[in-house]
Coordinates of C-alpha atoms in Angstrom, one line a residue:
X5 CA -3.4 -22.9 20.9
X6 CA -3.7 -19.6 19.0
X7 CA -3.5 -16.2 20.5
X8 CA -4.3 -12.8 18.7
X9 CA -1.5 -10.5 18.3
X10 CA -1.4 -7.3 16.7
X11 CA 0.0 -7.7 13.2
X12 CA 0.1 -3.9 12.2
X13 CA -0.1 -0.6 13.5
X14 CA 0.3 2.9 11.9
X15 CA 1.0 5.4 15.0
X16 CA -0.8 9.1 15.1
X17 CA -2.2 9.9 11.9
X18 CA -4.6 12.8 11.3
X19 CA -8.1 12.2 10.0
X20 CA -8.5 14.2 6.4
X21 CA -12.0 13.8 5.8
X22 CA -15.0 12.1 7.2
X23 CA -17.6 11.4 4.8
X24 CA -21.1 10.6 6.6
X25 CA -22.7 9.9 3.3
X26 CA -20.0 7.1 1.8
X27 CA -21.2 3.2 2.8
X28 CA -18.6 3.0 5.5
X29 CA -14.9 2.2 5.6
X30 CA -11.7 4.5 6.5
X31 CA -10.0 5.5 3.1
X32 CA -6.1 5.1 4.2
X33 CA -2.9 6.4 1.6
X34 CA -2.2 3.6 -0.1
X35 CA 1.6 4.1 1.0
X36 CA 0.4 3.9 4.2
X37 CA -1.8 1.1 3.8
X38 CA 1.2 -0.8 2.3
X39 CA 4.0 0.0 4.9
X40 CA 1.8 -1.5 7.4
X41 CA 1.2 -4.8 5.2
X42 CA -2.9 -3.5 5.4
X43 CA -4.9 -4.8 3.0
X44 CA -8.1 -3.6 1.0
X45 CA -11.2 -4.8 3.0
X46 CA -9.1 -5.7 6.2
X47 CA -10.5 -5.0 9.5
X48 CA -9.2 -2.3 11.6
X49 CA -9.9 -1.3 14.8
X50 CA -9.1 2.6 15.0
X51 CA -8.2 4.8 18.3
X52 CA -9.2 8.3 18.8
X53 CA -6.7 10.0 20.9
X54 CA -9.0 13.5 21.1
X55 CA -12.2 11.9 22.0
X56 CA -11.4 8.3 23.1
X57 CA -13.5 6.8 20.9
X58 CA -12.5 3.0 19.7
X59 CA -14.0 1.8 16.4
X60 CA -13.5 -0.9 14.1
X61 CA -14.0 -0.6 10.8
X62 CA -12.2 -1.6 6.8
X63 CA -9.8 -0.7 4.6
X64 CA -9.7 0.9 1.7
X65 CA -6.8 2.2 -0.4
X66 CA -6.9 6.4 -1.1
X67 CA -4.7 8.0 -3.7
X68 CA -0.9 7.0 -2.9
X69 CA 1.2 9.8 -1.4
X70 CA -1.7 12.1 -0.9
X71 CA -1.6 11.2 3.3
X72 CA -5.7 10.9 3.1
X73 CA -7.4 9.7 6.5
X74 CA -10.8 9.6 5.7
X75 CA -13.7 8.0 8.1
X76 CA -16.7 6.6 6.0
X77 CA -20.4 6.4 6.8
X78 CA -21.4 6.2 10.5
X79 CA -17.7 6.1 11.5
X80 CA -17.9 9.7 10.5
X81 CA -19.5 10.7 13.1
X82 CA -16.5 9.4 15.8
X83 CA -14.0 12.2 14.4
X84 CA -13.6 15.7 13.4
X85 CA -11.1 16.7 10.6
X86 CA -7.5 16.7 12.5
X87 CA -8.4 14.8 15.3
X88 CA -5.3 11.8 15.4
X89 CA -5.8 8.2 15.5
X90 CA -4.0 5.2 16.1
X91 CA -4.7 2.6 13.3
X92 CA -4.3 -1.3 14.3
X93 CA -4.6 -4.7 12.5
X94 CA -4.7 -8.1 14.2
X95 CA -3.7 -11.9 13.6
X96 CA -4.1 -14.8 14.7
X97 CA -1.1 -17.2 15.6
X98 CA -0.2 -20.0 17.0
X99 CA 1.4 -19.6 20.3
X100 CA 4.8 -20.0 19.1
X101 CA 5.3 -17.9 16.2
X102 CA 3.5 -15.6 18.0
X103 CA 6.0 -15.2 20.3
X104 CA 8.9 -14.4 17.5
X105 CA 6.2 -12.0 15.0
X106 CA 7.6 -8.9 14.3
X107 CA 4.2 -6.3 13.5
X108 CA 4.5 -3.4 11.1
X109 CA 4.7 -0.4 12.9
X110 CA 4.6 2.7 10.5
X111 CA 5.2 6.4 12.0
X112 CA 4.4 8.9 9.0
X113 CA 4.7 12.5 9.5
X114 CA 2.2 14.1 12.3
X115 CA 1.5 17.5 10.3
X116 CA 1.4 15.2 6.8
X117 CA 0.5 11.5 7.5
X118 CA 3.4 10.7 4.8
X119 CA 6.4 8.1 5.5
X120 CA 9.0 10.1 6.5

């Protein structure tokens, strides 16, 4: 049996930019993107602690220690500029090395969205 798990999480960031007229995708600090083993094109379901909204979208690496959050395309229209979001990746496991996984969970700085 397999069972999804969440494989990575990157904890309160604050959206940057949202860019209604790029073909979609959240453009994430590559740093970031890295710390939470995230790779370009992955899926990502994104949480939107001011509105509520729930989203899934993909990756896509931004400029490395620059703490860009930017939503692409329609997912644009689910944030303002500042709002913070909860980022999250999941896998698929089997049962038991589900049970022993150890996800990536990044906090970066709330007023910077760099690793501390």
């Amino acid at each position: 049996m397999q069972v999804q798990v969440v494989k990575s999480k990157i904890h309160r960031v604050k959206v940057t930019g949202a860019d209604l007229n790029y073909i979609g995708s959240i453009t994430i600090d590559e740093d970031l993107m890295d710390a939470a083993n995230i790779i370009r094109g992955e899926k990502v379901q994104i949480v939107n602690n001011n509105n509520g909204e729930r989203l899934e979208t993909y990756a896509i690496p931004g400029p490395r220690n620059s703490g860009e959050l930017t939503l692409n395309g329609a997912a644009a229209r689910k944030v303002a500029v500042g709002d913070v979001l909860i980022l999250i990746t999941y896998a698929w496991m089997d049962i038991e090395e589900a049970k022993s996984f150890n996800p990536a969970l990044v906090f970066p700085n709330e007023a910077t969205n760099l690793l501390n």
